[in-house]
PDB file of C-alpha atoms in Angstrom:
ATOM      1  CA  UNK K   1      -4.287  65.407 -41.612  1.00 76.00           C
ATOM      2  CA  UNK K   2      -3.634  65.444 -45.811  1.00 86.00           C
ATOM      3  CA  UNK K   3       0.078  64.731 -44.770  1.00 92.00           C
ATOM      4  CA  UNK K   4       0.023  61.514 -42.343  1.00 96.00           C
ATOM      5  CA  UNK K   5       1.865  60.818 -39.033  1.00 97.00           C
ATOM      6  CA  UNK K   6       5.060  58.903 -38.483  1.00 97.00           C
ATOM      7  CA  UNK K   7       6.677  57.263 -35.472  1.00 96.00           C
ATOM      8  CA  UNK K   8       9.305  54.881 -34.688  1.00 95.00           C
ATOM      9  CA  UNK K   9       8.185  52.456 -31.872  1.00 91.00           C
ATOM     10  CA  UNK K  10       8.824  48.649 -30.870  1.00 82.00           C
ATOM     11  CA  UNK K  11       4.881  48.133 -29.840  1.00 78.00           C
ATOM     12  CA  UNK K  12       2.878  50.397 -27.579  1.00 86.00           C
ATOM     13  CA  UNK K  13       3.115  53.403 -28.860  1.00 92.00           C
ATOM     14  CA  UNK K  14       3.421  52.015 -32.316  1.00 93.00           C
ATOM     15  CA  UNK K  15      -0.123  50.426 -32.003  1.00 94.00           C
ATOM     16  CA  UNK K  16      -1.337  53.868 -29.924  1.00 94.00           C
ATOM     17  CA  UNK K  17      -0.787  55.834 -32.963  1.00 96.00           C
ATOM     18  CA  UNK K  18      -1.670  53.417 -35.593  1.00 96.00           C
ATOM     19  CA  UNK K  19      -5.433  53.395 -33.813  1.00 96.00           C
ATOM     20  CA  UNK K  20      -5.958  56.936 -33.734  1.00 96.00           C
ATOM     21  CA  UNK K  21      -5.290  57.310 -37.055  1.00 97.00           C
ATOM     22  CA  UNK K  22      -7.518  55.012 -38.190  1.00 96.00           C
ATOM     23  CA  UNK K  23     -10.044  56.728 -36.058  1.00 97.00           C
ATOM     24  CA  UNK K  24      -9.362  60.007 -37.190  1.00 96.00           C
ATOM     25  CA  UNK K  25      -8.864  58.761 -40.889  1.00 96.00           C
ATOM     26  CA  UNK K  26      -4.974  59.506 -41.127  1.00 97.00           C
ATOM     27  CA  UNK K  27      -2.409  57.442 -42.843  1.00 97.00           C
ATOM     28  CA  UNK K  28       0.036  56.016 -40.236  1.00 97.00           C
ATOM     29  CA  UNK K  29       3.584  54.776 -41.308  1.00 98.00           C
ATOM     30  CA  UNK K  30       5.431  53.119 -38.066  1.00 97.00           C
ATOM     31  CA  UNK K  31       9.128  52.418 -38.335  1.00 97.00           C
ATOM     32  CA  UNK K  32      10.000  49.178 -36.167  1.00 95.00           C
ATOM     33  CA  UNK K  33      13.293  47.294 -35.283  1.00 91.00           C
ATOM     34  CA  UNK K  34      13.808  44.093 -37.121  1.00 92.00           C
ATOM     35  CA  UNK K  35      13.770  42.289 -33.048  1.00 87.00           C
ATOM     36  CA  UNK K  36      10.505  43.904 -32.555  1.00 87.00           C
ATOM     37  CA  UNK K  37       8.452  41.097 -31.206  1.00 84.00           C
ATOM     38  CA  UNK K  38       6.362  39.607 -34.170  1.00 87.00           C
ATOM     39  CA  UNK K  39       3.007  40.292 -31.714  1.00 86.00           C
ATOM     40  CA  UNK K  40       3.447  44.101 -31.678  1.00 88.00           C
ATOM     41  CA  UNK K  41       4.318  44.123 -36.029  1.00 92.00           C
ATOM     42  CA  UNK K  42       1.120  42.126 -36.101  1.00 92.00           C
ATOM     43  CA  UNK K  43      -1.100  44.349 -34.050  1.00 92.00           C
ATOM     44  CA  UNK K  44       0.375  47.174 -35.165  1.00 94.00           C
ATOM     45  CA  UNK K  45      -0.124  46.114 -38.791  1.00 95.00           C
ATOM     46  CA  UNK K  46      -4.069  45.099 -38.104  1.00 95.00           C
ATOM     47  CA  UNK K  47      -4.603  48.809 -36.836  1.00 95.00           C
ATOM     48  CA  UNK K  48      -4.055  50.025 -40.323  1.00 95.00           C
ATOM     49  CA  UNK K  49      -0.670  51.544 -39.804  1.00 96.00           C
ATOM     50  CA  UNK K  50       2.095  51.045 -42.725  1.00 97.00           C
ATOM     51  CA  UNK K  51       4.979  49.225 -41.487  1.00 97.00           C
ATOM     52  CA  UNK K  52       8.629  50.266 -41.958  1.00 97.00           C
ATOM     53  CA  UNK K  53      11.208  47.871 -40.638  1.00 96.00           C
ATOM     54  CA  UNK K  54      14.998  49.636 -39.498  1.00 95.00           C
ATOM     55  CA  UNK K  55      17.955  47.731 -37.684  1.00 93.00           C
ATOM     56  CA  UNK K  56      17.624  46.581 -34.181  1.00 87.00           C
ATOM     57  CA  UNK K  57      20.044  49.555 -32.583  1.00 86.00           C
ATOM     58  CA  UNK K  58      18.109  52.179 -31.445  1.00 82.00           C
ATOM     59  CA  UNK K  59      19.717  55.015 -33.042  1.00 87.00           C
ATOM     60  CA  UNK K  60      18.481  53.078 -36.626  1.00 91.00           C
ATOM     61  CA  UNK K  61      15.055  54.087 -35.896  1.00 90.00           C
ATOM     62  CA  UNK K  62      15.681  57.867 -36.176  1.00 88.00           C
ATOM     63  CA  UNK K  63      18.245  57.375 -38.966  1.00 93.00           C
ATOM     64  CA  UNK K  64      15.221  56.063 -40.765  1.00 95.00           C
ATOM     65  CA  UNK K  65      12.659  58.621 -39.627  1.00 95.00           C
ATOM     66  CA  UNK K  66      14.578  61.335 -41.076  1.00 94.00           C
ATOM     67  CA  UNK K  67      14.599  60.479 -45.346  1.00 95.00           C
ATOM     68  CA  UNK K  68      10.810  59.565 -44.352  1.00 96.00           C
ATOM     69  CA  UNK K  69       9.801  62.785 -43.337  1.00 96.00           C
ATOM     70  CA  UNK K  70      11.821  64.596 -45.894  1.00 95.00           C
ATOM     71  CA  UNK K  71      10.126  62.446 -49.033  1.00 95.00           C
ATOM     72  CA  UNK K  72       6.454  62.620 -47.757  1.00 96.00           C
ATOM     73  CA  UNK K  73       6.012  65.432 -45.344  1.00 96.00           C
ATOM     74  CA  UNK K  74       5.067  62.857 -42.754  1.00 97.00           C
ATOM     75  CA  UNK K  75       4.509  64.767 -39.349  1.00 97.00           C
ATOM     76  CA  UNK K  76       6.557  63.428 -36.275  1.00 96.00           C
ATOM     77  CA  UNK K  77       4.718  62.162 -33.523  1.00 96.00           C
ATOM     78  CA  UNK K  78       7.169  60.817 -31.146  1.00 95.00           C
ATOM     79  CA  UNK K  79       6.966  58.257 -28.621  1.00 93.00           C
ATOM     80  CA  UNK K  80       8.548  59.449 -25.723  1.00 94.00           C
ATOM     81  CA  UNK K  81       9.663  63.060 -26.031  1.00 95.00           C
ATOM     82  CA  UNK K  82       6.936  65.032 -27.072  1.00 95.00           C
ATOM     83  CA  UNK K  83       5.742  67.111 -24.897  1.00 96.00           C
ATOM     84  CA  UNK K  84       1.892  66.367 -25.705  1.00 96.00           C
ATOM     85  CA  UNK K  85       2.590  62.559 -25.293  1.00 96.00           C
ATOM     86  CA  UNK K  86       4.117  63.566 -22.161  1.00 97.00           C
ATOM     87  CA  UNK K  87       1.150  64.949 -20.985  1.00 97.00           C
ATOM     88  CA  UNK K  88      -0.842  61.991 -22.001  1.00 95.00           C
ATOM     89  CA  UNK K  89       1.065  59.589 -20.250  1.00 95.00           C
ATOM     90  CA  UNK K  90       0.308  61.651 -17.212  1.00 96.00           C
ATOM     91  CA  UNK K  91      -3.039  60.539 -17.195  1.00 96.00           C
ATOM     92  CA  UNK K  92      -2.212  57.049 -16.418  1.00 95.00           C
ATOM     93  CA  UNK K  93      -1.030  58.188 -13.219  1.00 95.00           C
ATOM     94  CA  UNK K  94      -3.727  60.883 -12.677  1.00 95.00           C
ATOM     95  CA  UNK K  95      -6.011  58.514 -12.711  1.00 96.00           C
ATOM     96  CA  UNK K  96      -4.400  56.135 -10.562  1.00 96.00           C
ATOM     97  CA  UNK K  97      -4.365  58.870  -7.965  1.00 94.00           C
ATOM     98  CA  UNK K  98      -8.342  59.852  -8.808  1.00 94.00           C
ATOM     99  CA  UNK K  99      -9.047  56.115  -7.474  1.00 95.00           C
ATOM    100  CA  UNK K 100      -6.934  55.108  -5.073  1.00 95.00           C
ATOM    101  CA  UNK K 101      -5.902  58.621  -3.351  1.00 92.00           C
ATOM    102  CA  UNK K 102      -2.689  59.698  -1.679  1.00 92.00           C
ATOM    103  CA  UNK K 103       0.450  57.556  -2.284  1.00 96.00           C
ATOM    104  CA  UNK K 104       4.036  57.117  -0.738  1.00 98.00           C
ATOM    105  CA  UNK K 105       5.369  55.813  -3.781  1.00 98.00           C
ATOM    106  CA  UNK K 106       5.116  55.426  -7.046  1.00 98.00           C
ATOM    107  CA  UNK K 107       6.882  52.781  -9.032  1.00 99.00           C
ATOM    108  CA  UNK K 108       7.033  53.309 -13.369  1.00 98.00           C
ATOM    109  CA  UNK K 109       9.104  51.663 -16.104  1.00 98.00           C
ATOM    110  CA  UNK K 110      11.665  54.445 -17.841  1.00 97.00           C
ATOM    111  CA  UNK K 111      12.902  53.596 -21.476  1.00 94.00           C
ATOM    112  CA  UNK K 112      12.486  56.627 -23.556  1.00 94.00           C
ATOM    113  CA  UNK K 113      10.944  58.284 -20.384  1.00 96.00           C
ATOM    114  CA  UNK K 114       7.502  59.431 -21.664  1.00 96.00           C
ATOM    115  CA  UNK K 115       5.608  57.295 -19.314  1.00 97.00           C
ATOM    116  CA  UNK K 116       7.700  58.154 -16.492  1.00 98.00           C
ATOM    117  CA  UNK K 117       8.022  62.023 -17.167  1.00 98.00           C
ATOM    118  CA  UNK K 118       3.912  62.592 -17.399  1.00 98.00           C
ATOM    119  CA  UNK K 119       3.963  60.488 -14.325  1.00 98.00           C
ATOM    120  CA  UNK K 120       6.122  62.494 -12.235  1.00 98.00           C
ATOM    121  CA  UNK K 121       4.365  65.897 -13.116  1.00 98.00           C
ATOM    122  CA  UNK K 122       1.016  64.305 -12.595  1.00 97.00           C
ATOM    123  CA  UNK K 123       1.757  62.953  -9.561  1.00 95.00           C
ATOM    124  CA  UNK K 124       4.206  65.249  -7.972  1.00 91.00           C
ATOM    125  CA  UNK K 125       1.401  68.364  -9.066  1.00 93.00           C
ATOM    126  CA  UNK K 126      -1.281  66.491  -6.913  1.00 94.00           C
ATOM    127  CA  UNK K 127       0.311  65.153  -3.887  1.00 94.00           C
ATOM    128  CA  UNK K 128       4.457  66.492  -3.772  1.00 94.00           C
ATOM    129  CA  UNK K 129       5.465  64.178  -0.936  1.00 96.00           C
ATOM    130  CA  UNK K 130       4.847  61.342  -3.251  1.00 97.00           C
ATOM    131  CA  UNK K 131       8.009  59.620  -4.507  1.00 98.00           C
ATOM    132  CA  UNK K 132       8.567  58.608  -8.064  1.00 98.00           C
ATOM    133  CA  UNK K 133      10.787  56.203  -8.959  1.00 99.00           C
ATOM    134  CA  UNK K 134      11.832  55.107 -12.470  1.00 99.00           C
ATOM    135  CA  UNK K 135      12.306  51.040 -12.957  1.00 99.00           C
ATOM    136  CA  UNK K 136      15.019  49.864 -16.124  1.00 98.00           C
ATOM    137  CA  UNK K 137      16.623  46.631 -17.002  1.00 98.00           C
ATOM    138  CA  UNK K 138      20.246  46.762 -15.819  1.00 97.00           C
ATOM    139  CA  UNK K 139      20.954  45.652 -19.643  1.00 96.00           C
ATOM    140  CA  UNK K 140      19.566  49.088 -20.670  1.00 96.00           C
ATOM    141  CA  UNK K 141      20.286  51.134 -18.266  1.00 96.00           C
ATOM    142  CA  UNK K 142      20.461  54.639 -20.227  1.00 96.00           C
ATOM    143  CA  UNK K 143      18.618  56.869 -17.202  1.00 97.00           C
ATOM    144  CA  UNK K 144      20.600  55.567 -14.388  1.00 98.00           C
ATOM    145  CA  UNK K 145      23.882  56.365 -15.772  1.00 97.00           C
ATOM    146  CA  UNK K 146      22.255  59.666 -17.538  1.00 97.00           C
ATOM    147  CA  UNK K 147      21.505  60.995 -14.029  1.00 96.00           C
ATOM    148  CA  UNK K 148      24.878  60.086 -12.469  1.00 96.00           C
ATOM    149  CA  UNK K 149      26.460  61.441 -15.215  1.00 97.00           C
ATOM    150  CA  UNK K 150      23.746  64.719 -15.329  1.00 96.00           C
ATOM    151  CA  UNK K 151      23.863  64.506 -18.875  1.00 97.00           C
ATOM    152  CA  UNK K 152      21.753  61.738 -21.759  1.00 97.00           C
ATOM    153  CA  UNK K 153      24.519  58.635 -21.819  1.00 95.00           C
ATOM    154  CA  UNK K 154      22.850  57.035 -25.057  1.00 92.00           C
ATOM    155  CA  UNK K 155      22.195  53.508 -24.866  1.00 86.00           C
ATOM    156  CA  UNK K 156      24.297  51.499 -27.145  1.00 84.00           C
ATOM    157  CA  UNK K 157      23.795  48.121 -27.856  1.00 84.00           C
ATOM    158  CA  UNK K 158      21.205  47.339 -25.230  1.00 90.00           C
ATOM    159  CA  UNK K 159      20.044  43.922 -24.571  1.00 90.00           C
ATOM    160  CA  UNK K 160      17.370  42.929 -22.490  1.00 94.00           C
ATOM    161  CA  UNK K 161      13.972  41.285 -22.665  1.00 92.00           C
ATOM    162  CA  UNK K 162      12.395  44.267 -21.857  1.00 93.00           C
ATOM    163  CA  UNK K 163      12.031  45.274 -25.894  1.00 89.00           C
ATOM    164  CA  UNK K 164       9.620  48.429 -25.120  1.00 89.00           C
ATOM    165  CA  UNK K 165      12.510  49.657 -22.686  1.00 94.00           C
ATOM    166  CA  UNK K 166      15.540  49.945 -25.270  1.00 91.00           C
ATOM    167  CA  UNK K 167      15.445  53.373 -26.178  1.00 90.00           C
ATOM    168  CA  UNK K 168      17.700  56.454 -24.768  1.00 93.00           C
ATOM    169  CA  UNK K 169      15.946  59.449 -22.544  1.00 96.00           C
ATOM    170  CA  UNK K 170      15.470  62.498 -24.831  1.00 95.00           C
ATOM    171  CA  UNK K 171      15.994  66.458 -24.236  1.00 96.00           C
ATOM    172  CA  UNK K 172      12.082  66.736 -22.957  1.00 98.00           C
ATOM    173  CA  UNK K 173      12.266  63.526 -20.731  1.00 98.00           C
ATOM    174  CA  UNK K 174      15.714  63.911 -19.115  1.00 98.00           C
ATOM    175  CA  UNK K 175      14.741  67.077 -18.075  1.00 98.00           C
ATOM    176  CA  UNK K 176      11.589  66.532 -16.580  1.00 98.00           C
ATOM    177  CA  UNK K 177      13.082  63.166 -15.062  1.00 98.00           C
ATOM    178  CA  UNK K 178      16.270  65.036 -13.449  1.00 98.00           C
ATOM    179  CA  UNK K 179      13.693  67.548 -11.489  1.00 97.00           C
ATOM    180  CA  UNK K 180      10.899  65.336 -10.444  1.00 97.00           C
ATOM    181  CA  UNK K 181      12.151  61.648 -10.200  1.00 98.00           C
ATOM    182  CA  UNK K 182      13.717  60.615  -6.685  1.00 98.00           C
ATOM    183  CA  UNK K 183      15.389  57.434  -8.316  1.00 98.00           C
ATOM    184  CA  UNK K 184      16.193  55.457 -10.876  1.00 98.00           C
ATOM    185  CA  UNK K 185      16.851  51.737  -9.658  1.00 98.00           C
ATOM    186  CA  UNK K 186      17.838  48.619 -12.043  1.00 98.00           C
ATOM    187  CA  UNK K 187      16.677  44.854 -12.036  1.00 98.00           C
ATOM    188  CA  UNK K 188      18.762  42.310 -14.271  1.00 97.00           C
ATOM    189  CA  UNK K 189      16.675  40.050 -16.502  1.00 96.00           C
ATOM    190  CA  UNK K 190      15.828  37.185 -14.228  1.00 95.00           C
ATOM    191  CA  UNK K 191      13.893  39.363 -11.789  1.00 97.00           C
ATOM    192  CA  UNK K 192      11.949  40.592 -14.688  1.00 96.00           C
ATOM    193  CA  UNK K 193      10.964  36.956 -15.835  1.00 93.00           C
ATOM    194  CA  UNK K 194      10.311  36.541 -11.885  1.00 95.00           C
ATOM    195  CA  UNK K 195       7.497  39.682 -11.810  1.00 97.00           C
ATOM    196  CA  UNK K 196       6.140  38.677 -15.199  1.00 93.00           C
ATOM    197  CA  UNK K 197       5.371  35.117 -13.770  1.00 91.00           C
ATOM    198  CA  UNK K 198       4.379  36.764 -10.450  1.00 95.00           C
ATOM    199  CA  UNK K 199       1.636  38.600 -12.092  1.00 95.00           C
ATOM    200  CA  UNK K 200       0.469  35.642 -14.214  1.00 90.00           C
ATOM    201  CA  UNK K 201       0.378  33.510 -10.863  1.00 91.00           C
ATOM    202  CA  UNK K 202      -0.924  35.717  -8.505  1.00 95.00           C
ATOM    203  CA  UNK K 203      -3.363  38.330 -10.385  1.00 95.00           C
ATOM    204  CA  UNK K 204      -3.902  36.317 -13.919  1.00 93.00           C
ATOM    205  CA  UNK K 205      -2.276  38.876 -15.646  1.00 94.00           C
ATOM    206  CA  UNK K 206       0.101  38.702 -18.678  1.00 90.00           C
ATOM    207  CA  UNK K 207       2.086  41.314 -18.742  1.00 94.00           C
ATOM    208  CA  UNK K 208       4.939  42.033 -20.989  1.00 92.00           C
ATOM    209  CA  UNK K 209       8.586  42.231 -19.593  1.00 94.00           C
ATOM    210  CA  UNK K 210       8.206  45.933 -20.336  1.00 95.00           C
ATOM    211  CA  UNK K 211       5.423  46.586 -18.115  1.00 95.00           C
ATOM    212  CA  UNK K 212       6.602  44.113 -15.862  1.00 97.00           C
ATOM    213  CA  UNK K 213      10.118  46.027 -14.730  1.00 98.00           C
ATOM    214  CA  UNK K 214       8.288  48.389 -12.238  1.00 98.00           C
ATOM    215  CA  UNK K 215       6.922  45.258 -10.311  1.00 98.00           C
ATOM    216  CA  UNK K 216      10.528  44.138 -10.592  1.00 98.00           C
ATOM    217  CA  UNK K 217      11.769  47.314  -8.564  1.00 98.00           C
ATOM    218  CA  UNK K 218       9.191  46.843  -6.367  1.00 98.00           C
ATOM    219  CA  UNK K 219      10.231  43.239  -5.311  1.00 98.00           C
ATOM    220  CA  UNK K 220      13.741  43.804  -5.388  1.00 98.00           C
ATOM    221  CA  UNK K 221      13.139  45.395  -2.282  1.00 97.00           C
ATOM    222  CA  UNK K 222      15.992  48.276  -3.371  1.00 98.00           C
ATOM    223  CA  UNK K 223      13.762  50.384  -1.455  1.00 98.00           C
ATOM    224  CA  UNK K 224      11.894  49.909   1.866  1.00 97.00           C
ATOM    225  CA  UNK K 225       8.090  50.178   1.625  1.00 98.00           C
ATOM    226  CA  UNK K 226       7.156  48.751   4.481  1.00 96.00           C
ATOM    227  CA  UNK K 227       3.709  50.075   5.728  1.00 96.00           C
ATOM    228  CA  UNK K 228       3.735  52.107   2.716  1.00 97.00           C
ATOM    229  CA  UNK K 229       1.079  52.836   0.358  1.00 98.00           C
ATOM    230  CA  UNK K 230       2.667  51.558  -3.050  1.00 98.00           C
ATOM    231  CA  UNK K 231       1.476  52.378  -6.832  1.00 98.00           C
ATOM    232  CA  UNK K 232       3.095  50.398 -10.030  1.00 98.00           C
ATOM    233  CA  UNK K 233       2.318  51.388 -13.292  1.00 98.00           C
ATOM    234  CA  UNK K 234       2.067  48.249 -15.105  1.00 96.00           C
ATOM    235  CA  UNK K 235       1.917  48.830 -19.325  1.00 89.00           C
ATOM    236  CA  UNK K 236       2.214  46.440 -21.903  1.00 86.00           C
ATOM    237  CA  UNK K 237       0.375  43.394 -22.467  1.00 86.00           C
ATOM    238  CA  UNK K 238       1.870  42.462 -25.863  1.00 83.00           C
ATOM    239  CA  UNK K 239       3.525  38.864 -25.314  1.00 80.00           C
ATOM    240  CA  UNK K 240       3.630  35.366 -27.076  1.00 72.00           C
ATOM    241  CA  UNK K 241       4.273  33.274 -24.571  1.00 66.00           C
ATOM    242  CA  UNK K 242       5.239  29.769 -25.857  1.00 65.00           C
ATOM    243  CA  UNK K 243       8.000  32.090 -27.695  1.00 65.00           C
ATOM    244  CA  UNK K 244       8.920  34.201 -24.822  1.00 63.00           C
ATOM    245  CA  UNK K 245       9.669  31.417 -22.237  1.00 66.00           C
ATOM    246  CA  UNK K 246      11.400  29.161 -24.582  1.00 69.00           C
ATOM    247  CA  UNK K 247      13.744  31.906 -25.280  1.00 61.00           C
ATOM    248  CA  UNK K 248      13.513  32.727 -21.455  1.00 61.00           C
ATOM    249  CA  UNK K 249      14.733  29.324 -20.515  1.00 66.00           C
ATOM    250  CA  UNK K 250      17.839  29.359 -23.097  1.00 67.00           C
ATOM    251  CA  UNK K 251      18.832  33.529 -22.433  1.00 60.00           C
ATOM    252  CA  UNK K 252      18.899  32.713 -18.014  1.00 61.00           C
ATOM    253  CA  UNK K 253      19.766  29.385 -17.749  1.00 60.00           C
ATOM    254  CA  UNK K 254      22.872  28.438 -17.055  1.00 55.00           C
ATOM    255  CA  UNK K 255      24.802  26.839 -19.854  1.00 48.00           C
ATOM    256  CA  UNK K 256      25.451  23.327 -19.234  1.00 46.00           C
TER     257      UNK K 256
END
């Protein structure tokens, strides 16, 4: 507690941590890209965390973890491959199960793989016929090629929307992933924009392109679900959206 917490995050997790350790009276530093959408810095900031900004490739944020640690005694607290966040992100999907019962199918984004690792266990504990399948942009697409290749393929230079989504899998995740995910599937960036402005339509929802991807697998229709019963995991709220569209329009329309 008398040492602090660290993280590297573009938004949820970022603004996950900063909370708790405001609750719990802890000082919070958060490194974050330089793209990381001004909304998350913002929130993130406002939570009481200390805000550390790295380059925009995702291997930056660890390179600038590292000194952090070693000048302050900061402990890690990862955002995707720690076992104990692992284990939290579960509960999203236990208690989607608690509510709605048995499923067919359940649909999660994968970036780092946290989300999608405690949803596999959690899901695949309570009812093992249920499928899991992990959503990514086809821009990023780090765990698809990772399990082809049955080995972590880094992701390099990704670029996609989906900012929350632009990490690599790590030891903890890949692992988990390989023995309890069915699939991986990919959806390019204008089928993300579509499920974003599906939700907003249809439910009255903003949802970030992030949280939006597994609704993307869903309607790619990849996979048939017909007279299935069909979870999505839907995270991520954190969105400007006179910003995002205007850059929407200019990144998927064609150039004239």
């Amino acid at each position: 507690k008398q040492r602090g917490v660290i993280t590297h995050s573009s938004g949820n997790h970022a603004q996950a941590l900063a909370l708790a350790a405001k609750l719990l009276g802890v000082k919070a530093v958060v490194v974050m890209p330089e793209n990381a959408p001004p909304v998350k810095v913002a929130a993130t900031r406002d939570y009481g965390a200390e805000i550390v900004v790295c380059g925009s490739k995702p291997t930056d944020r660890e390179k600038a973890v590292g000194p952090l640690i070693e000048r302050h005694g900061y402990v890690l607290i990862h955002p995707s491959n720690d076992l104990q966040i692992i284990a939290g992100a579960g509960t999203v999907a236990y208690e989607l199960t608690q509510e709605v019962g048995d499923l067919d199918f359940v649909f999660s984004p994968v970036g780092g793989g946290g989300l999608l690792s405690g949803t596999a266990t959690a899901v695949q504990g309570l009812f093992p016929s249920c499928k899991v399948i992990g959503v990514e942009p086809k821009n990023a697409d780090d765990a698809y090629q990772s399990l082809r290749a049955g080995k972590i393929i880094p992701v390099k230079n990704p670029n996609t929307i989906a900012d929350g989504l632009r990490t690599s899998l790590g030891s903890n995740t890949f692992k988990i992933i390989k023995e309890k995910v069915d699939r991986i599937i990919t959806v390019p960036e204008e089928e993300i924009v579509d499920a974003m402005q599906f939700l907003w339509e249809k439910m009255k929802l903003v949802v970030e392109p992030s949280g939006a991807v597994s609704l993307a697998g869903v309607l790619s229709k990849q996979i048939d679900l017909k007279a299935k019963r069909v979870g999505i995991l839907i995270s991520g709220g954190n969105i400007d959206l006179t910003d995002f569209f205007a850059r929407m329009r200019q990144t998927i329309e064609p150039t004239k």
